Amino acid sequence: LQEVCLVSASKAPLTPRVYFIHKPLLTLVKSFRRMEGGDLDFAVEHESKDEFGYLYGRFNQMVANLRSLIDQVYRHKIMTQRAELKQLQSQINPHFLYNSFFILNTMAKTGDVERIEEFTTMLGEYFRFVTRNASDEVSLKQEIHHARMYTEIQELRFARRIRVQFDSLPQEMEQIAVPRLIVQPIIENAFEHSLEKMKRNGWIVIRFESEETEIRIVVEDNGASLTDETLQSIAYTLDSGDDHTETTALVNIHRRMKITFGEDYGLRVSRSELGGLKVILSFPFTGGVVCD
């Protein structure tokens, strides 16, 4: 190697012996650079059964092992994401189901047949979306339609106590592929932990923001019961990354978003200007696209 360096430095013509060492060594260096750049779909060819043949063989085996490990990690992440989704599906709130039947009972007693038909249709669509196993991802349009349907069901229950501002989804965002059940559980969290106990003037806002590379879905409320300690606890739980942390709906969504889109995305929490909790769900604008 010292001989090669000296000859290269002096720019003198390579002798056959030096050329025999220099060329395969340069090939190996270039191969390492390709690997460092993320290209793992190649193998180094060498016909001679010499020392470089052995080095190339070990290099090719190392690249193959890396491909296998990356594939295993990817498969593990997909399996984790699906397990998280199944867990979220299993957390369908019996309290919500009970209250839905209570609303139906009230409508039946008052003879409100037209709204019974509308309500049962919404309820059927809601549970079909929550429990179906067809796809881990849906279009943002489908996800927001489900979240809006849940909100409309809750509005029937809390019509006199809670106002809802649900902005329209911008058309350019409609076909972006996202994990299923990422928005409705955040809204459900606001109803259950911030607004349900309010006797009047509850308010929840769902809106959309975007930049060139990022989309944000903002869910905020005016719940007065949020303490600084509770807010800090929620933020710490999301940021800790501890797999042994109790898996609440927010933690579940945060983990699945990170698995799908990377560490820079997921949930962020803060105190809303309305007074309650503000949850920002972020993901890349350049995400996958699904068709209706």
PDB file of C-alpha atoms in Angstrom:
ATOM      1  CA  LEU A   1       0.000   0.000   0.000  1.00  0.00           C
ATOM      2  CA  GLN A   2       2.890   2.386   0.788  1.00  0.00           C
ATOM      3  CA  GLU A   3       4.326   1.629  -2.639  1.00  0.00           C
ATOM      4  CA  VAL A   4       0.978   2.432  -4.255  1.00  0.00           C
ATOM      5  CA  CYS A   5       0.706   5.745  -2.391  1.00  0.00           C
ATOM      6  CA  LEU A   6       4.238   6.787  -3.331  1.00  0.00           C
ATOM      7  CA  VAL A   7       3.745   5.963  -6.995  1.00  0.00           C
ATOM      8  CA  SER A   8       0.355   7.746  -7.066  1.00  0.00           C
ATOM      9  CA  ALA A   9       1.791  10.804  -5.347  1.00  0.00           C
ATOM     10  CA  SER A  10       4.620  11.123  -7.852  1.00  0.00           C
ATOM     11  CA  LYS A  11       2.154  10.551 -10.740  1.00  0.00           C
ATOM     12  CA  ALA A  12       4.658   8.116 -12.194  1.00  0.00           C
ATOM     13  CA  PRO A  13       3.402   5.399 -14.561  1.00  0.00           C
ATOM     14  CA  LEU A  14       2.095   2.379 -12.685  1.00  0.00           C
ATOM     15  CA  THR A  15       4.138  -0.781 -13.021  1.00  0.00           C
ATOM     16  CA  PRO A  16       2.178  -4.006 -13.724  1.00  0.00           C
ATOM     17  CA  ARG A  17       2.712  -5.106 -10.107  1.00  0.00           C
ATOM     18  CA  VAL A  18       1.491  -1.816  -8.659  1.00  0.00           C
ATOM     19  CA  TYR A  19      -1.428  -1.713 -11.151  1.00  0.00           C
ATOM     20  CA  PHE A  20      -2.401  -5.212 -10.012  1.00  0.00           C
ATOM     21  CA  ILE A  21      -2.864  -3.875  -6.449  1.00  0.00           C
ATOM     22  CA  HIS A  22      -4.070  -0.341  -7.182  1.00  0.00           C
ATOM     23  CA  LYS A  23      -7.031  -1.130  -9.437  1.00  0.00           C
ATOM     24  CA  PRO A  24      -8.820  -3.698  -7.194  1.00  0.00           C
ATOM     25  CA  LEU A  25      -8.094  -1.527  -4.136  1.00  0.00           C
ATOM     26  CA  LEU A  26      -9.700   1.449  -5.879  1.00  0.00           C
ATOM     27  CA  THR A  27     -12.684  -0.742  -6.780  1.00  0.00           C
ATOM     28  CA  LEU A  28     -13.095  -1.695  -3.124  1.00  0.00           C
ATOM     29  CA  VAL A  29     -12.920   1.958  -2.007  1.00  0.00           C
ATOM     30  CA  LYS A  30     -15.564   2.954  -4.594  1.00  0.00           C
ATOM     31  CA  SER A  31     -17.776   0.088  -3.422  1.00  0.00           C
ATOM     32  CA  PHE A  32     -17.578   1.289   0.176  1.00  0.00           C
ATOM     33  CA  ARG A  33     -18.552   4.767  -0.966  1.00  0.00           C
ATOM     34  CA  ARG A  34     -21.579   3.373  -2.834  1.00  0.00           C
ATOM     35  CA  MET A  35     -22.598   1.512   0.302  1.00  0.00           C
ATOM     36  CA  GLU A  36     -22.176   4.634   2.436  1.00  0.00           C
ATOM     37  CA  GLY A  37     -24.457   6.437  -0.010  1.00  0.00           C
ATOM     38  CA  GLY A  38     -27.224   3.912   0.668  1.00  0.00           C
ATOM     39  CA  ASP A  39     -26.818   1.718  -2.415  1.00  0.00           C
ATOM     40  CA  LEU A  40     -26.978  -1.902  -1.281  1.00  0.00           C
ATOM     41  CA  ASP A  41     -28.200  -3.479  -4.514  1.00  0.00           C
ATOM     42  CA  PHE A  42     -24.858  -4.445  -6.018  1.00  0.00           C
ATOM     43  CA  ALA A  43     -22.033  -6.948  -5.697  1.00  0.00           C
ATOM     44  CA  VAL A  44     -18.334  -6.612  -6.498  1.00  0.00           C
ATOM     45  CA  GLU A  45     -17.129  -9.048  -9.163  1.00  0.00           C
ATOM     46  CA  HIS A  46     -13.594 -10.474  -9.159  1.00  0.00           C
ATOM     47  CA  GLU A  47     -12.540 -13.480 -11.195  1.00  0.00           C
ATOM     48  CA  SER A  48      -9.161 -14.227  -9.610  1.00  0.00           C
ATOM     49  CA  LYS A  49      -9.027 -16.394  -6.494  1.00  0.00           C
ATOM     50  CA  ASP A  50      -6.504 -14.177  -4.717  1.00  0.00           C
ATOM     51  CA  GLU A  51      -6.563 -12.024  -1.600  1.00  0.00           C
ATOM     52  CA  PHE A  52      -8.804  -9.451  -3.262  1.00  0.00           C
ATOM     53  CA  GLY A  53     -11.214 -12.182  -4.238  1.00  0.00           C
ATOM     54  CA  TYR A  54     -11.548 -13.032  -0.558  1.00  0.00           C
ATOM     55  CA  LEU A  55     -11.998  -9.337   0.385  1.00  0.00           C
ATOM     56  CA  TYR A  56     -14.643  -8.851  -2.303  1.00  0.00           C
ATOM     57  CA  GLY A  57     -16.470 -11.972  -1.157  1.00  0.00           C
ATOM     58  CA  ARG A  58     -16.543 -10.738   2.449  1.00  0.00           C
ATOM     59  CA  PHE A  59     -17.663  -7.294   1.264  1.00  0.00           C
ATOM     60  CA  ASN A  60     -20.525  -8.800  -0.743  1.00  0.00           C
ATOM     61  CA  GLN A  61     -21.563 -10.894   2.255  1.00  0.00           C
ATOM     62  CA  MET A  62     -21.522  -7.798   4.488  1.00  0.00           C
ATOM     63  CA  VAL A  63     -23.767  -5.904   2.038  1.00  0.00           C
ATOM     64  CA  ALA A  64     -26.164  -8.869   1.884  1.00  0.00           C
ATOM     65  CA  ASN A  65     -26.298  -9.002   5.697  1.00  0.00           C
ATOM     66  CA  LEU A  66     -27.050  -5.281   5.827  1.00  0.00           C
ATOM     67  CA  ARG A  67     -29.903  -5.719   3.359  1.00  0.00           C
ATOM     68  CA  SER A  68     -31.295  -8.537   5.459  1.00  0.00           C
ATOM     69  CA  LEU A  69     -31.059  -6.541   8.702  1.00  0.00           C
ATOM     70  CA  ILE A  70     -32.740  -3.493   7.149  1.00  0.00           C
ATOM     71  CA  ASP A  71     -35.522  -5.711   5.835  1.00  0.00           C
ATOM     72  CA  GLN A  72     -36.003  -7.265   9.287  1.00  0.00           C
ATOM     73  CA  VAL A  73     -36.158  -3.830  10.949  1.00  0.00           C
ATOM     74  CA  TYR A  74     -38.669  -2.630   8.358  1.00  0.00           C
ATOM     75  CA  ARG A  75     -40.853  -5.697   8.825  1.00  0.00           C
ATOM     76  CA  HIS A  76     -40.661  -5.281  12.596  1.00  0.00           C
ATOM     77  CA  LYS A  77     -41.787  -1.653  12.306  1.00  0.00           C
ATOM     78  CA  ILE A  78     -44.733  -2.641  10.107  1.00  0.00           C
ATOM     79  CA  MET A  79     -45.749  -5.371  12.551  1.00  0.00           C
ATOM     80  CA  THR A  80     -45.432  -2.904  15.450  1.00  0.00           C
ATOM     81  CA  GLN A  81     -47.582  -0.370  13.642  1.00  0.00           C
ATOM     82  CA  ARG A  82     -50.279  -2.964  12.962  1.00  0.00           C
ATOM     83  CA  ALA A  83     -50.187  -4.115  16.577  1.00  0.00           C
ATOM     84  CA  GLU A  84     -50.569  -0.501  17.735  1.00  0.00           C
ATOM     85  CA  LEU A  85     -53.553  -0.093  15.400  1.00  0.00           C
ATOM     86  CA  LYS A  86     -55.167  -3.276  16.723  1.00  0.00           C
ATOM     87  CA  GLN A  87     -54.694  -2.017  20.252  1.00  0.00           C
ATOM     88  CA  LEU A  88     -56.292   1.302  19.377  1.00  0.00           C
ATOM     89  CA  GLN A  89     -59.221  -0.513  17.751  1.00  0.00           C
ATOM     90  CA  SER A  90     -59.694  -2.537  20.921  1.00  0.00           C
ATOM     91  CA  GLN A  91     -59.971   0.682  22.927  1.00  0.00           C
ATOM     92  CA  ILE A  92     -63.388   1.573  21.489  1.00  0.00           C
ATOM     93  CA  ASN A  93     -64.935   3.432  24.358  1.00  0.00           C
ATOM     94  CA  PRO A  94     -67.931   1.542  25.821  1.00  0.00           C
ATOM     95  CA  HIS A  95     -69.004   4.867  27.310  1.00  0.00           C
ATOM     96  CA  PHE A  96     -69.340   6.314  23.794  1.00  0.00           C
ATOM     97  CA  LEU A  97     -71.360   3.282  22.672  1.00  0.00           C
ATOM     98  CA  TYR A  98     -73.631   3.528  25.708  1.00  0.00           C
ATOM     99  CA  ASN A  99     -74.284   7.211  25.128  1.00  0.00           C
ATOM    100  CA  SER A 100     -75.018   6.563  21.460  1.00  0.00           C
ATOM    101  CA  PHE A 101     -77.744   4.097  22.424  1.00  0.00           C
ATOM    102  CA  PHE A 102     -79.040   6.614  24.974  1.00  0.00           C
ATOM    103  CA  ILE A 103     -79.362   9.208  22.183  1.00  0.00           C
ATOM    104  CA  LEU A 104     -81.224   6.654  20.057  1.00  0.00           C
ATOM    105  CA  ASN A 105     -83.540   5.881  22.954  1.00  0.00           C
ATOM    106  CA  THR A 106     -84.318   9.582  23.408  1.00  0.00           C
ATOM    107  CA  MET A 107     -85.019  10.018  19.706  1.00  0.00           C
ATOM    108  CA  ALA A 108     -87.328   6.999  19.700  1.00  0.00           C
ATOM    109  CA  LYS A 109     -89.280   8.332  22.690  1.00  0.00           C
ATOM    110  CA  THR A 110     -89.803  11.700  20.985  1.00  0.00           C
ATOM    111  CA  GLY A 111     -90.716  10.098  17.659  1.00  0.00           C
ATOM    112  CA  ASP A 112     -87.815  11.753  15.825  1.00  0.00           C
ATOM    113  CA  VAL A 113     -87.803   9.089  13.099  1.00  0.00           C
ATOM    114  CA  GLU A 114     -85.911  11.148  10.513  1.00  0.00           C
ATOM    115  CA  ARG A 115     -82.967  11.790  12.829  1.00  0.00           C
ATOM    116  CA  ILE A 116     -82.980   8.165  14.017  1.00  0.00           C
ATOM    117  CA  GLU A 117     -82.298   7.049  10.451  1.00  0.00           C
ATOM    118  CA  GLU A 118     -79.549   9.647  10.026  1.00  0.00           C
ATOM    119  CA  PHE A 119     -77.979   8.824  13.391  1.00  0.00           C
ATOM    120  CA  THR A 120     -77.948   5.037  12.939  1.00  0.00           C
ATOM    121  CA  THR A 121     -76.354   5.480   9.499  1.00  0.00           C
ATOM    122  CA  MET A 122     -73.587   7.610  11.006  1.00  0.00           C
ATOM    123  CA  LEU A 123     -73.104   5.162  13.866  1.00  0.00           C
ATOM    124  CA  GLY A 124     -72.863   2.211  11.481  1.00  0.00           C
ATOM    125  CA  GLU A 125     -70.273   3.981   9.314  1.00  0.00           C
ATOM    126  CA  TYR A 126     -68.332   4.986  12.410  1.00  0.00           C
ATOM    127  CA  PHE A 127     -67.947   1.431  13.733  1.00  0.00           C
ATOM    128  CA  ARG A 128     -67.284  -0.005  10.284  1.00  0.00           C
ATOM    129  CA  PHE A 129     -64.336   2.362   9.860  1.00  0.00           C
ATOM    130  CA  VAL A 130     -63.008   1.698  13.373  1.00  0.00           C
ATOM    131  CA  THR A 131     -63.160  -2.087  13.225  1.00  0.00           C
ATOM    132  CA  ARG A 132     -62.340  -2.913   9.621  1.00  0.00           C
ATOM    133  CA  ASN A 133     -59.073  -4.729   8.880  1.00  0.00           C
ATOM    134  CA  ALA A 134     -58.744  -4.025   5.155  1.00  0.00           C
ATOM    135  CA  SER A 135     -56.008  -1.405   5.206  1.00  0.00           C
ATOM    136  CA  ASP A 136     -53.523   0.180   7.589  1.00  0.00           C
ATOM    137  CA  GLU A 137     -53.558   3.380   5.539  1.00  0.00           C
ATOM    138  CA  VAL A 138     -56.361   5.511   4.135  1.00  0.00           C
ATOM    139  CA  SER A 139     -56.592   8.818   2.332  1.00  0.00           C
ATOM    140  CA  LEU A 140     -56.658  11.897   4.534  1.00  0.00           C
ATOM    141  CA  LYS A 141     -60.095  12.602   3.050  1.00  0.00           C
ATOM    142  CA  GLN A 142     -61.421   9.302   4.448  1.00  0.00           C
ATOM    143  CA  GLU A 143     -59.744   9.859   7.807  1.00  0.00           C
ATOM    144  CA  ILE A 144     -61.214  13.348   8.162  1.00  0.00           C
ATOM    145  CA  HIS A 145     -64.657  12.135   7.035  1.00  0.00           C
ATOM    146  CA  HIS A 146     -64.582   9.590   9.870  1.00  0.00           C
ATOM    147  CA  ALA A 147     -63.437  12.220  12.396  1.00  0.00           C
ATOM    148  CA  ARG A 148     -66.149  14.615  11.250  1.00  0.00           C
ATOM    149  CA  MET A 149     -68.779  11.882  11.590  1.00  0.00           C
ATOM    150  CA  TYR A 150     -67.650  11.197  15.166  1.00  0.00           C
ATOM    151  CA  THR A 151     -67.852  14.917  15.910  1.00  0.00           C
ATOM    152  CA  GLU A 152     -71.383  15.133  14.503  1.00  0.00           C
ATOM    153  CA  ILE A 153     -72.454  12.238  16.732  1.00  0.00           C
ATOM    154  CA  GLN A 154     -71.009  14.025  19.757  1.00  0.00           C
ATOM    155  CA  GLU A 155     -72.686  17.274  18.721  1.00  0.00           C
ATOM    156  CA  LEU A 156     -76.054  15.533  18.971  1.00  0.00           C
ATOM    157  CA  ARG A 157     -75.216  14.640  22.538  1.00  0.00           C
ATOM    158  CA  PHE A 158     -73.668  17.943  23.646  1.00  0.00           C
ATOM    159  CA  ALA A 159     -75.576  20.352  21.395  1.00  0.00           C
ATOM    160  CA  ARG A 160     -76.417  22.746  24.239  1.00  0.00           C
ATOM    161  CA  ARG A 161     -73.017  22.644  25.906  1.00  0.00           C
ATOM    162  CA  ILE A 162     -70.283  22.313  23.281  1.00  0.00           C
ATOM    163  CA  ARG A 163     -69.638  24.194  20.048  1.00  0.00           C
ATOM    164  CA  VAL A 164     -67.540  22.622  17.298  1.00  0.00           C
ATOM    165  CA  GLN A 165     -65.574  24.440  14.591  1.00  0.00           C
ATOM    166  CA  PHE A 166     -64.408  21.859  12.042  1.00  0.00           C
ATOM    167  CA  ASP A 167     -62.676  23.529   9.089  1.00  0.00           C
ATOM    168  CA  SER A 168     -62.879  22.069   5.588  1.00  0.00           C
ATOM    169  CA  LEU A 169     -60.020  19.870   4.446  1.00  0.00           C
ATOM    170  CA  PRO A 170     -58.077  21.617   1.630  1.00  0.00           C
ATOM    171  CA  GLN A 171     -58.508  19.760  -1.648  1.00  0.00           C
ATOM    172  CA  GLU A 172     -54.765  19.420  -2.245  1.00  0.00           C
ATOM    173  CA  MET A 173     -54.484  17.341   0.948  1.00  0.00           C
ATOM    174  CA  GLU A 174     -57.343  14.936   0.287  1.00  0.00           C
ATOM    175  CA  GLN A 175     -55.455  12.057  -1.345  1.00  0.00           C
ATOM    176  CA  ILE A 176     -52.412  11.976   0.951  1.00  0.00           C
ATOM    177  CA  ALA A 177     -52.026   8.532   2.518  1.00  0.00           C
ATOM    178  CA  VAL A 178     -52.008   8.454   6.329  1.00  0.00           C
ATOM    179  CA  PRO A 179     -52.291   5.748   9.010  1.00  0.00           C
ATOM    180  CA  ARG A 180     -55.890   4.982   9.896  1.00  0.00           C
ATOM    181  CA  LEU A 181     -57.410   6.348  13.150  1.00  0.00           C
ATOM    182  CA  ILE A 182     -55.064   9.260  13.845  1.00  0.00           C
ATOM    183  CA  VAL A 183     -57.511  12.205  14.073  1.00  0.00           C
ATOM    184  CA  GLN A 184     -60.741  10.949  15.671  1.00  0.00           C
ATOM    185  CA  PRO A 185     -59.029   9.645  18.858  1.00  0.00           C
ATOM    186  CA  ILE A 186     -57.478  13.105  19.406  1.00  0.00           C
ATOM    187  CA  ILE A 187     -60.918  14.702  19.142  1.00  0.00           C
ATOM    188  CA  GLU A 188     -62.326  12.000  21.427  1.00  0.00           C
ATOM    189  CA  ASN A 189     -59.592  12.804  23.952  1.00  0.00           C
ATOM    190  CA  ALA A 190     -60.701  16.463  23.943  1.00  0.00           C
ATOM    191  CA  PHE A 191     -64.339  15.547  24.540  1.00  0.00           C
ATOM    192  CA  GLU A 192     -63.575  13.053  27.305  1.00  0.00           C
ATOM    193  CA  HIS A 193     -60.859  14.839  29.271  1.00  0.00           C
ATOM    194  CA  SER A 194     -61.551  18.526  28.646  1.00  0.00           C
ATOM    195  CA  LEU A 195     -65.127  19.210  27.589  1.00  0.00           C
ATOM    196  CA  GLU A 196     -67.450  16.501  28.875  1.00  0.00           C
ATOM    197  CA  LYS A 197     -67.702  17.962  32.376  1.00  0.00           C
ATOM    198  CA  MET A 198     -68.252  21.534  31.208  1.00  0.00           C
ATOM    199  CA  LYS A 199     -71.814  22.664  31.864  1.00  0.00           C
ATOM    200  CA  ARG A 200     -71.764  25.298  29.119  1.00  0.00           C
ATOM    201  CA  ASN A 201     -69.669  27.162  26.546  1.00  0.00           C
ATOM    202  CA  GLY A 202     -67.406  24.250  25.624  1.00  0.00           C
ATOM    203  CA  TRP A 203     -65.511  24.829  22.406  1.00  0.00           C
ATOM    204  CA  ILE A 204     -63.375  22.587  20.205  1.00  0.00           C
ATOM    205  CA  VAL A 205     -61.628  23.642  16.996  1.00  0.00           C
ATOM    206  CA  ILE A 206     -60.204  21.366  14.282  1.00  0.00           C
ATOM    207  CA  ARG A 207     -58.224  23.103  11.557  1.00  0.00           C
ATOM    208  CA  PHE A 208     -55.532  22.468   8.948  1.00  0.00           C
ATOM    209  CA  GLU A 209     -52.205  24.180   8.320  1.00  0.00           C
ATOM    210  CA  SER A 210     -49.563  23.507   5.701  1.00  0.00           C
ATOM    211  CA  GLU A 211     -46.126  24.552   4.552  1.00  0.00           C
ATOM    212  CA  GLU A 212     -44.135  23.410   1.537  1.00  0.00           C
ATOM    213  CA  THR A 213     -43.049  20.156   3.168  1.00  0.00           C
ATOM    214  CA  GLU A 214     -45.373  19.668   6.154  1.00  0.00           C
ATOM    215  CA  ILE A 215     -49.055  19.335   6.971  1.00  0.00           C
ATOM    216  CA  ARG A 216     -50.404  20.023  10.445  1.00  0.00           C
ATOM    217  CA  ILE A 217     -53.800  19.082  11.841  1.00  0.00           C
ATOM    218  CA  VAL A 218     -54.580  21.172  14.908  1.00  0.00           C
ATOM    219  CA  VAL A 219     -57.116  20.091  17.540  1.00  0.00           C
ATOM    220  CA  GLU A 220     -57.618  22.500  20.444  1.00  0.00           C
ATOM    221  CA  ASP A 221     -60.239  23.159  23.086  1.00  0.00           C
ATOM    222  CA  ASN A 222     -61.104  25.586  25.872  1.00  0.00           C
ATOM    223  CA  GLY A 223     -61.244  23.032  28.677  1.00  0.00           C
ATOM    224  CA  ALA A 224     -60.390  24.812  31.915  1.00  0.00           C
ATOM    225  CA  SER A 225     -59.310  21.711  33.842  1.00  0.00           C
ATOM    226  CA  LEU A 226     -55.878  21.350  32.190  1.00  0.00           C
ATOM    227  CA  THR A 227     -53.167  21.967  34.785  1.00  0.00           C
ATOM    228  CA  ASP A 228     -49.525  22.726  33.998  1.00  0.00           C
ATOM    229  CA  GLU A 229     -48.560  19.428  35.653  1.00  0.00           C
ATOM    230  CA  THR A 230     -50.935  17.466  33.421  1.00  0.00           C
ATOM    231  CA  LEU A 231     -49.639  19.234  30.312  1.00  0.00           C
ATOM    232  CA  GLN A 232     -46.028  18.526  31.274  1.00  0.00           C
ATOM    233  CA  SER A 233     -46.908  14.881  31.942  1.00  0.00           C
ATOM    234  CA  ILE A 234     -48.498  14.479  28.493  1.00  0.00           C
ATOM    235  CA  ALA A 235     -45.528  16.141  26.778  1.00  0.00           C
ATOM    236  CA  TYR A 236     -43.029  14.002  28.707  1.00  0.00           C
ATOM    237  CA  THR A 237     -44.904  10.800  27.879  1.00  0.00           C
ATOM    238  CA  LEU A 238     -44.865  11.625  24.168  1.00  0.00           C
ATOM    239  CA  ASP A 239     -41.176  12.605  24.135  1.00  0.00           C
ATOM    240  CA  SER A 240     -39.831   9.809  26.328  1.00  0.00           C
ATOM    241  CA  GLY A 241     -40.013   7.138  23.628  1.00  0.00           C
ATOM    242  CA  ASP A 242     -40.299   4.512  26.358  1.00  0.00           C
ATOM    243  CA  ASP A 243     -41.935   1.369  24.960  1.00  0.00           C
ATOM    244  CA  HIS A 244     -43.049   0.473  28.484  1.00  0.00           C
ATOM    245  CA  THR A 245     -45.078   3.683  28.836  1.00  0.00           C
ATOM    246  CA  GLU A 246     -48.799   3.201  29.250  1.00  0.00           C
ATOM    247  CA  THR A 247     -50.228   3.231  25.733  1.00  0.00           C
ATOM    248  CA  THR A 248     -52.902   5.900  25.707  1.00  0.00           C
ATOM    249  CA  ALA A 249     -54.588   6.938  22.457  1.00  0.00           C
ATOM    250  CA  LEU A 250     -52.220   9.908  22.044  1.00  0.00           C
ATOM    251  CA  VAL A 251     -49.106   7.802  22.633  1.00  0.00           C
ATOM    252  CA  ASN A 252     -50.430   5.178  20.218  1.00  0.00           C
ATOM    253  CA  ILE A 253     -50.933   7.741  17.448  1.00  0.00           C
ATOM    254  CA  HIS A 254     -47.557   9.381  18.126  1.00  0.00           C
ATOM    255  CA  ARG A 255     -45.705   6.067  17.798  1.00  0.00           C
ATOM    256  CA  ARG A 256     -47.482   5.054  14.599  1.00  0.00           C
ATOM    257  CA  MET A 257     -46.813   8.444  12.991  1.00  0.00           C
ATOM    258  CA  LYS A 258     -43.097   8.166  13.787  1.00  0.00           C
ATOM    259  CA  ILE A 259     -42.955   4.631  12.378  1.00  0.00           C
ATOM    260  CA  THR A 260     -44.690   5.768   9.191  1.00  0.00           C
ATOM    261  CA  PHE A 261     -43.120   9.167   8.548  1.00  0.00           C
ATOM    262  CA  GLY A 262     -39.949   9.356  10.654  1.00  0.00           C
ATOM    263  CA  GLU A 263     -38.763  10.871  13.922  1.00  0.00           C
ATOM    264  CA  ASP A 264     -39.456  14.465  12.875  1.00  0.00           C
ATOM    265  CA  TYR A 265     -43.221  13.894  12.795  1.00  0.00           C
ATOM    266  CA  GLY A 266     -45.995  12.905  15.179  1.00  0.00           C
ATOM    267  CA  LEU A 267     -47.765  14.785  17.966  1.00  0.00           C
ATOM    268  CA  ARG A 268     -46.849  17.987  19.781  1.00  0.00           C
ATOM    269  CA  VAL A 269     -48.844  19.362  22.692  1.00  0.00           C
ATOM    270  CA  SER A 270     -49.110  22.799  24.261  1.00  0.00           C
ATOM    271  CA  ARG A 271     -51.649  25.013  25.957  1.00  0.00           C
ATOM    272  CA  SER A 272     -54.186  26.402  23.521  1.00  0.00           C
ATOM    273  CA  GLU A 273     -54.930  30.109  23.307  1.00  0.00           C
ATOM    274  CA  LEU A 274     -58.500  28.994  24.012  1.00  0.00           C
ATOM    275  CA  GLY A 275     -57.316  27.843  27.432  1.00  0.00           C
ATOM    276  CA  GLY A 276     -57.311  24.059  27.071  1.00  0.00           C
ATOM    277  CA  LEU A 277     -55.104  21.496  25.328  1.00  0.00           C
ATOM    278  CA  LYS A 278     -53.685  22.039  21.858  1.00  0.00           C
ATOM    279  CA  VAL A 279     -52.564  18.951  19.923  1.00  0.00           C
ATOM    280  CA  ILE A 280     -50.695  19.331  16.623  1.00  0.00           C
ATOM    281  CA  LEU A 281     -50.472  16.262  14.380  1.00  0.00           C
ATOM    282  CA  SER A 282     -47.717  16.722  11.779  1.00  0.00           C
ATOM    283  CA  PHE A 283     -46.641  14.688   8.762  1.00  0.00           C
ATOM    284  CA  PRO A 284     -44.853  15.390   5.453  1.00  0.00           C
ATOM    285  CA  PHE A 285     -46.670  16.987   2.539  1.00  0.00           C
ATOM    286  CA  THR A 286     -44.627  14.727   0.259  1.00  0.00           C
ATOM    287  CA  GLY A 287     -46.177  11.558   1.721  1.00  0.00           C
ATOM    288  CA  GLY A 288     -47.702   8.762  -0.310  1.00  0.00           C
ATOM    289  CA  VAL A 289     -50.856   9.217  -2.321  1.00  0.00           C
ATOM    290  CA  VAL A 290     -53.791   6.843  -2.422  1.00  0.00           C
ATOM    291  CA  CYS A 291     -56.684   6.820  -4.830  1.00  0.00           C
ATOM    292  CA  ASP A 292     -60.405   6.715  -4.007  1.00  0.00           C
TER     293      ASP A 292
END
